[in-house]
CSV table of C-alpha atoms in Angstrom, one decimal:
chain,number,residue,atom,x,y,z
A,268,MET,CA,90.6,113.9,59.4
A,269,PRO,CA,93.3,113.7,56.6
A,270,LYS,CA,92.8,111.0,54.0
A,271,LYS,CA,96.1,109.3,54.8
A,272,GLU,CA,95.1,109.0,58.5
A,273,VAL,CA,91.8,107.5,57.5
A,274,LYS,CA,93.4,105.0,55.2
A,275,THR,CA,95.9,103.9,58.0
A,276,ASN,CA,93.3,103.5,60.6
A,277,LEU,CA,91.0,101.5,58.3
A,278,PHE,CA,93.9,99.2,57.4
A,279,ILE,CA,94.7,98.7,61.0
A,280,ALA,CA,91.1,97.6,61.8
A,281,ALA,CA,91.1,95.1,59.0
A,282,ALA,CA,94.5,93.7,59.7
A,283,VAL,CA,93.5,93.0,63.3
A,284,ILE,CA,90.6,90.8,62.1
A,285,ALA,CA,93.0,89.1,59.7
A,286,LEU,CA,95.3,88.3,62.7
A,287,LEU,CA,92.4,86.5,64.4
A,288,LEU,CA,91.6,84.7,61.2
A,289,VAL,CA,95.1,83.2,60.7
A,290,SER,CA,95.5,82.1,64.4
A,291,LEU,CA,92.0,81.0,65.4
A,292,TYR,CA,92.2,77.3,64.5
A,293,GLY,CA,95.3,76.6,66.7
A,294,ILE,CA,93.7,78.4,69.6
A,295,PHE,CA,90.7,76.1,69.7
A,296,ASN,CA,93.0,73.1,69.6
A,297,TYR,CA,94.9,74.5,72.7
A,298,LYS,CA,91.6,75.1,74.4
A,299,SER,CA,90.1,71.6,73.9
A,300,LYS,CA,93.2,70.0,75.5
A,301,GLU,CA,92.3,71.6,78.8
A,302,MET,CA,89.1,69.7,78.9
A,303,GLU,CA,90.4,66.1,78.8
A,304,LYS,CA,91.2,65.4,82.5
A,305,PRO,CA,88.4,66.2,84.9
A,306,LYS,CA,89.1,65.8,88.6
A,307,ALA,CA,87.8,62.9,90.5
A,308,GLY,CA,84.4,63.5,92.1
A,309,ASN,CA,80.9,62.1,91.4
A,310,GLN,CA,81.8,59.1,89.3
A,311,ASN,CA,78.7,59.1,87.2
A,312,ALA,CA,79.0,62.9,86.5
A,313,THR,CA,82.7,62.4,85.7
A,314,LYS,CA,81.9,59.6,83.2
A,315,VAL,CA,79.4,61.8,81.5
A,316,LEU,CA,81.9,64.6,81.4
A,317,PHE,CA,84.5,62.4,79.7
A,318,ARG,CA,81.8,61.6,77.1
A,319,ALA,CA,81.0,65.3,76.6
A,320,ASN,CA,84.7,66.1,76.1
A,321,GLU,CA,85.0,63.4,73.5
A,322,LEU,CA,82.1,64.9,71.6
A,323,TYR,CA,83.5,68.4,71.9
A,324,ASN,CA,86.9,67.3,70.6
A,325,ASN,CA,85.2,65.7,67.7
A,326,ARG,CA,83.4,69.1,67.1
A,327,ASN,CA,80.0,67.6,67.9
A,328,TYR,CA,79.1,70.7,69.9
A,329,VAL,CA,75.3,70.2,70.0
A,330,ASP,CA,75.5,66.7,71.6
A,331,ALA,CA,78.4,67.8,73.8
A,332,ILE,CA,76.2,70.5,75.3
A,333,GLN,CA,73.6,67.9,76.3
A,334,GLN,CA,76.2,65.8,77.9
A,335,TYR,CA,77.8,68.7,79.8
A,336,LYS,CA,74.3,69.7,81.1
A,337,MET,CA,73.7,66.1,82.2
A,338,SER,CA,77.0,66.0,84.1
A,339,ILE,CA,76.1,69.3,85.8
A,340,SER,CA,72.7,67.9,86.8
A,341,LEU,CA,74.5,65.0,88.4
A,342,ASP,CA,77.1,67.2,90.1
A,343,PRO,CA,76.3,70.9,90.1
A,344,LYS,CA,79.8,71.8,91.3
A,345,LEU,CA,81.6,70.0,88.6
A,346,TYR,CA,83.7,73.0,87.5
A,347,LEU,CA,85.1,71.6,84.2
A,348,ALA,CA,81.6,70.8,82.9
A,349,TYR,CA,80.8,74.5,83.0
A,350,ILE,CA,84.1,75.2,81.2
A,351,GLY,CA,83.3,72.7,78.4
A,352,LEU,CA,79.7,73.9,78.2
A,353,GLY,CA,80.8,77.5,77.8
A,354,HIS,CA,83.3,76.7,75.0
A,355,SER,CA,80.7,74.6,73.2
A,356,TYR,CA,78.4,77.6,73.2
A,357,ILE,CA,81.2,79.8,71.8
A,358,ASP,CA,81.8,77.3,68.9
A,359,LEU,CA,78.1,77.5,68.1
A,360,GLY,CA,78.2,81.3,68.1
A,361,LEU,CA,76.0,81.5,71.3
A,362,PHE,CA,78.2,84.0,73.0
A,363,ASP,CA,75.7,85.3,75.6
A,364,GLU,CA,75.0,81.8,76.7
A,365,ALA,CA,78.7,81.1,77.0
A,366,ILE,CA,79.2,84.2,79.2
A,367,LYS,CA,76.3,83.2,81.5
A,368,THR,CA,77.8,79.7,81.8
A,369,PHE,CA,81.3,80.8,82.7
A,370,GLU,CA,79.9,83.3,85.2
A,371,LYS,CA,78.2,80.4,87.0
A,372,THR,CA,81.6,79.1,88.1
A,373,PHE,CA,81.8,82.1,90.5
A,374,GLN,CA,78.4,81.1,92.0
A,375,ILE,CA,79.7,77.5,92.8
A,376,GLY,CA,82.7,79.1,94.5
A,377,TYR,CA,85.4,77.8,92.1
A,378,ALA,CA,87.0,79.6,89.3
A,379,ASP,CA,90.5,79.6,87.9
A,380,PHE,CA,92.2,81.1,84.8
A,381,ARG,CA,90.0,79.0,82.6
A,382,THR,CA,86.9,80.9,83.7
A,383,TYR,CA,88.6,84.3,82.9
A,384,TYR,CA,90.0,82.9,79.6
A,385,GLY,CA,86.5,81.7,78.6
A,386,LEU,CA,84.9,85.0,79.4
A,387,GLY,CA,87.7,86.9,77.6
A,388,LEU,CA,87.3,84.7,74.5
A,389,ALA,CA,83.5,85.1,74.5
A,390,TYR,CA,83.7,88.8,74.8
A,391,TYR,CA,86.4,89.0,72.2
A,392,VAL,CA,84.4,87.1,69.5
A,393,ARG,CA,81.4,89.2,70.5
A,394,GLU,CA,83.6,92.3,69.8
A,395,ASP,CA,83.4,93.7,73.4
A,396,TYR,CA,87.1,94.3,73.5
A,397,SER,CA,87.4,96.2,76.8
A,398,LYS,CA,85.7,93.3,78.7
A,399,ALA,CA,87.8,90.8,76.7
A,400,TYR,CA,90.9,92.6,77.8
A,401,SER,CA,90.0,92.8,81.5
A,402,ASN,CA,89.2,89.0,81.6
A,403,LEU,CA,92.2,87.9,79.5
A,404,LYS,CA,94.5,90.0,81.6
A,405,GLN,CA,93.1,88.3,84.7
A,406,ALA,CA,93.6,84.9,83.1
A,407,TYR,CA,97.2,85.9,82.3
A,408,ASP,CA,97.9,87.1,85.8
A,409,LEU,CA,96.7,83.7,87.1
A,410,ASN,CA,98.5,81.6,84.4
A,411,PRO,CA,101.1,83.6,82.4
A,412,SER,CA,102.5,80.5,80.7
A,413,ASN,CA,99.3,79.4,79.0
A,414,ARG,CA,99.6,79.6,75.3
A,415,ALA,CA,96.0,80.3,74.4
A,416,VAL,CA,95.7,83.1,77.0
A,417,ASN,CA,98.9,84.7,75.6
A,418,SER,CA,97.7,84.4,72.1
A,419,TYR,CA,94.3,86.1,72.6
A,420,LEU,CA,95.8,88.7,74.8
A,421,VAL,CA,98.2,89.6,72.0
A,422,ASN,CA,95.2,89.8,69.6
A,423,THR,CA,93.3,92.0,72.1
A,424,TYR,CA,96.2,94.4,72.5
A,425,ASN,CA,96.3,94.8,68.8
A,426,THR,CA,92.6,95.3,68.5
A,427,LEU,CA,92.8,98.1,71.1
A,428,GLY,CA,95.7,99.7,69.3
A,429,MET,CA,98.3,98.7,71.9
A,430,HIS,CA,100.7,97.3,69.3
A,431,GLY,CA,103.8,97.8,71.4
A,432,ASP,CA,102.3,95.8,74.2
A,433,ALA,CA,101.3,93.1,71.8
A,434,ILE,CA,104.9,92.8,70.5
A,435,SER,CA,106.3,92.8,74.1
A,436,LEU,CA,103.9,90.1,75.2
A,437,ALA,CA,104.5,87.9,72.2
A,438,LYS,CA,108.3,88.3,72.6
A,439,ARG,CA,108.0,87.3,76.3
A,440,TYR,CA,106.1,84.2,75.4
A,441,LEU,CA,108.8,83.3,72.8
A,442,GLU,CA,111.3,83.2,75.6
A,443,LYS,CA,109.4,80.3,77.0
A,444,GLU,CA,108.7,78.6,73.6
A,445,PRO,CA,111.2,80.0,71.1
A,446,SER,CA,110.2,77.6,68.3
A,447,ASN,CA,106.5,78.7,68.2
A,448,HIS,CA,106.0,80.1,64.8
A,449,HIS,CA,102.5,81.3,65.6
A,450,PHE,CA,103.9,84.1,67.9
A,451,TYR,CA,106.5,85.2,65.3
A,452,ARG,CA,103.5,85.6,62.9
A,453,LYS,CA,101.6,87.6,65.5
A,454,ILE,CA,104.7,89.9,66.0
A,455,ALA,CA,104.9,90.3,62.2
A,456,VAL,CA,101.2,91.4,62.0
A,457,SER,CA,101.7,93.7,65.1
A,458,TYR,CA,104.6,95.5,63.3
A,459,LEU,CA,102.5,95.8,60.1
A,460,LEU,CA,99.9,97.5,62.2
A,461,LYS,CA,102.6,100.0,63.2
A,462,ASN,CA,103.3,100.4,59.5
A,463,ASP,CA,106.8,98.9,60.1
A,464,VAL,CA,107.0,96.6,57.0
A,465,GLN,CA,110.7,95.8,57.5
A,466,ASN,CA,110.2,94.3,61.0
A,467,ALA,CA,107.0,92.7,59.8
A,468,LEU,CA,109.0,90.9,57.0
A,469,GLN,CA,111.8,89.9,59.4
A,470,ASN,CA,109.4,88.2,61.8
A,471,ILE,CA,107.2,86.5,59.3
A,472,ASN,CA,110.3,85.1,57.6
A,473,LYS,CA,111.3,83.7,61.0
A,474,ALA,CA,107.9,82.1,61.3
A,475,LEU,CA,108.4,80.5,57.9
A,476,GLU,CA,111.9,79.4,58.8
A,477,LEU,CA,110.3,77.5,61.8
A,478,ASN,CA,107.4,76.2,59.8
A,479,GLY,CA,107.3,76.7,56.1
A,480,SER,CA,104.4,74.4,55.6
A,481,ASP,CA,101.8,76.4,57.6
A,482,HIS,CA,99.6,78.1,55.0
A,483,SER,CA,98.8,80.9,57.5
A,484,ASN,CA,102.4,82.0,57.5
A,485,HIS,CA,102.4,82.2,53.7
A,486,LEU,CA,99.1,84.1,53.8
A,487,ALA,CA,100.5,86.6,56.2
A,488,LEU,CA,103.6,87.2,54.1
A,489,ALA,CA,101.4,87.5,51.0
A,490,ASN,CA,99.4,90.3,52.7
A,491,ILE,CA,102.5,92.1,53.7
A,492,TYR,CA,103.8,92.0,50.1
A,493,LEU,CA,100.4,93.1,48.8
A,494,TYR,CA,100.2,96.0,51.2
A,495,SER,CA,103.7,97.0,50.1
A,496,GLY,CA,102.7,96.9,46.5
A,497,ASN,CA,104.8,93.8,45.7
A,498,ALA,CA,102.1,92.0,43.8
A,499,GLN,CA,104.3,89.5,42.1
A,500,ASP,CA,105.7,88.1,45.3
A,501,ALA,CA,102.3,88.3,46.9
A,502,LEU,CA,100.9,86.2,44.1
A,503,GLN,CA,103.6,83.5,44.7
A,504,GLU,CA,102.8,83.3,48.4
A,505,PHE,CA,99.0,83.2,47.8
A,506,ASN,CA,99.5,80.3,45.3
A,507,ILE,CA,101.6,78.4,47.9
A,508,ALA,CA,98.7,78.8,50.4
A,509,LEU,CA,96.2,77.8,47.7
A,510,ALA,CA,98.0,74.4,47.3
A,511,VAL,CA,97.3,73.7,50.9
A,512,THR,CA,93.9,75.2,51.4
A,513,ARG,CA,91.3,76.4,48.9
A,514,ARG,CA,89.3,79.1,50.6
A,515,SER,CA,87.6,82.3,49.5
A,516,TRP,CA,90.3,84.6,50.9
A,517,THR,CA,93.1,82.8,49.1
A,518,HIS,CA,91.4,83.2,45.8
A,519,GLU,CA,90.5,86.8,46.6
A,520,GLY,CA,94.2,87.5,47.3
A,521,ILE,CA,95.2,86.0,44.0
A,522,SER,CA,92.5,88.0,42.3
A,523,VAL,CA,93.8,91.3,43.8
A,524,SER,CA,97.4,90.3,43.0
A,525,TYR,CA,96.6,89.7,39.3
A,526,TYR,CA,94.6,93.0,39.2
A,527,LEU,CA,97.6,95.0,40.5
A,528,LEU,CA,99.7,93.2,37.8
A,529,GLY,CA,97.3,94.2,35.1
A,530,ASP,CA,96.1,90.6,34.4
A,531,PHE,CA,92.4,91.3,34.6
A,532,GLU,CA,91.3,88.0,33.0
A,533,ASN,CA,92.9,85.9,35.8
A,534,SER,CA,91.8,88.5,38.4
A,535,GLU,CA,88.2,88.0,37.4
A,536,LYS,CA,88.6,84.2,37.2
A,537,HIS,CA,89.8,84.0,40.8
A,538,SER,CA,87.3,86.5,42.0
A,539,ASP,CA,84.6,84.2,40.7
A,540,LEU,CA,86.3,81.1,42.3
A,541,ALA,CA,86.3,82.9,45.6
A,542,LYS,CA,82.5,83.2,45.5
A,543,SER,CA,82.1,79.4,45.4
A,544,PHE,CA,83.4,79.3,49.0
A,545,PRO,CA,81.9,80.7,52.2
A,546,GLN,CA,82.7,84.5,52.1
A,547,HIS,CA,84.5,86.3,54.9
A,548,SER,CA,84.0,90.1,55.1
A,549,PHE,CA,87.2,90.7,57.0
A,550,SER,CA,89.5,89.1,54.4
A,551,ILE,CA,87.7,90.9,51.6
A,552,SER,CA,88.1,94.2,53.5
A,553,LEU,CA,91.8,93.6,54.0
A,554,LEU,CA,92.3,93.2,50.3
A,555,GLY,CA,90.3,96.4,49.9
A,556,PHE,CA,92.8,98.3,52.1
A,557,ALA,CA,95.7,96.8,50.1
A,558,LEU,CA,94.1,98.2,46.9
A,559,LEU,CA,93.6,101.5,48.7
A,560,ASN,CA,97.2,101.6,49.7
A,561,ASN,CA,98.2,101.0,46.0
A,562,LYS,CA,95.9,103.9,44.9
A,563,LYS,CA,93.4,101.6,43.1
A,564,TYR,CA,90.5,103.5,44.6
A,565,GLU,CA,87.6,102.2,42.4
A,566,LYS,CA,88.6,98.6,42.9
A,567,ALA,CA,89.1,99.2,46.6
A,568,ILE,CA,85.5,100.6,46.9
A,569,GLU,CA,84.2,97.5,45.0
A,570,LYS,CA,85.9,95.2,47.6
A,571,PHE,CA,84.5,97.2,50.5
A,572,GLU,CA,81.0,97.0,48.9
A,573,ASP,CA,81.5,93.2,48.5
A,574,ALA,CA,82.5,92.9,52.2
A,575,SER,CA,79.4,94.9,53.3
A,576,LYS,CA,77.1,92.4,51.6
A,577,VAL,CA,78.5,89.4,53.4
A,578,LYS,CA,76.3,88.2,56.2
A,579,PRO,CA,78.0,87.8,59.5
């Protein structure tokens, strides 16, 4: 395989993970809203379910699991309790337990798009993308207007290399919600995966026009600049994001920008600062590919080695 093809394929793999990174928090917010209104049934079970949902929405997943299990013991056919329990397992990284829980909704004879979305999400974060796709597509067919379903289906298309489908789906969703900056960002990343920097810039600028305060939009623009070799503008965007959120990947991006600009002192300073935060192999890898694209091969290898040392 020619070196250029290897480089492109590796960059695509890393950028897909970065896409998940910059959209994940909003997705979980959408998901939790679907757990707030259980249907009337066994009153005791329903009260416990409300309590479980409150715990979940406050990110107290361990206690939420206990309450969801209690509500199920009071009413084994309380569908939304299984949905909440499954998502709690996902948030704790217990993906196999989540899958088993969602599948139980088939056994009780009641499953809607939330079952398939839950399964799709669990398989996605477990990196079983073919099963993620089949379940998310089923969820989409049952509820094509759901934001979270659309968002993760776009991510899955990109992960499977179906970038044109990702762009088409995101554009269709924007017809329903034209002011949603998240989907313009997804389109931008999809175009970048197609090595179409011009359309990537056009769409991320639209996302910023709609929401210039979202640090994820600035991070996405910074990565587009960095991939294009525009380290000065990348540095500016990373610094805007840094003013909002101090995380390892922001300092890593600043470090790489300074490195490409020849300011090795500041590059090393921010590299050290990045290590004081929880490390993320995907963001470090993405910067490695940016260095690779700018022909800084030794520094790129260093980043890839750093990424390989990060525990999942």
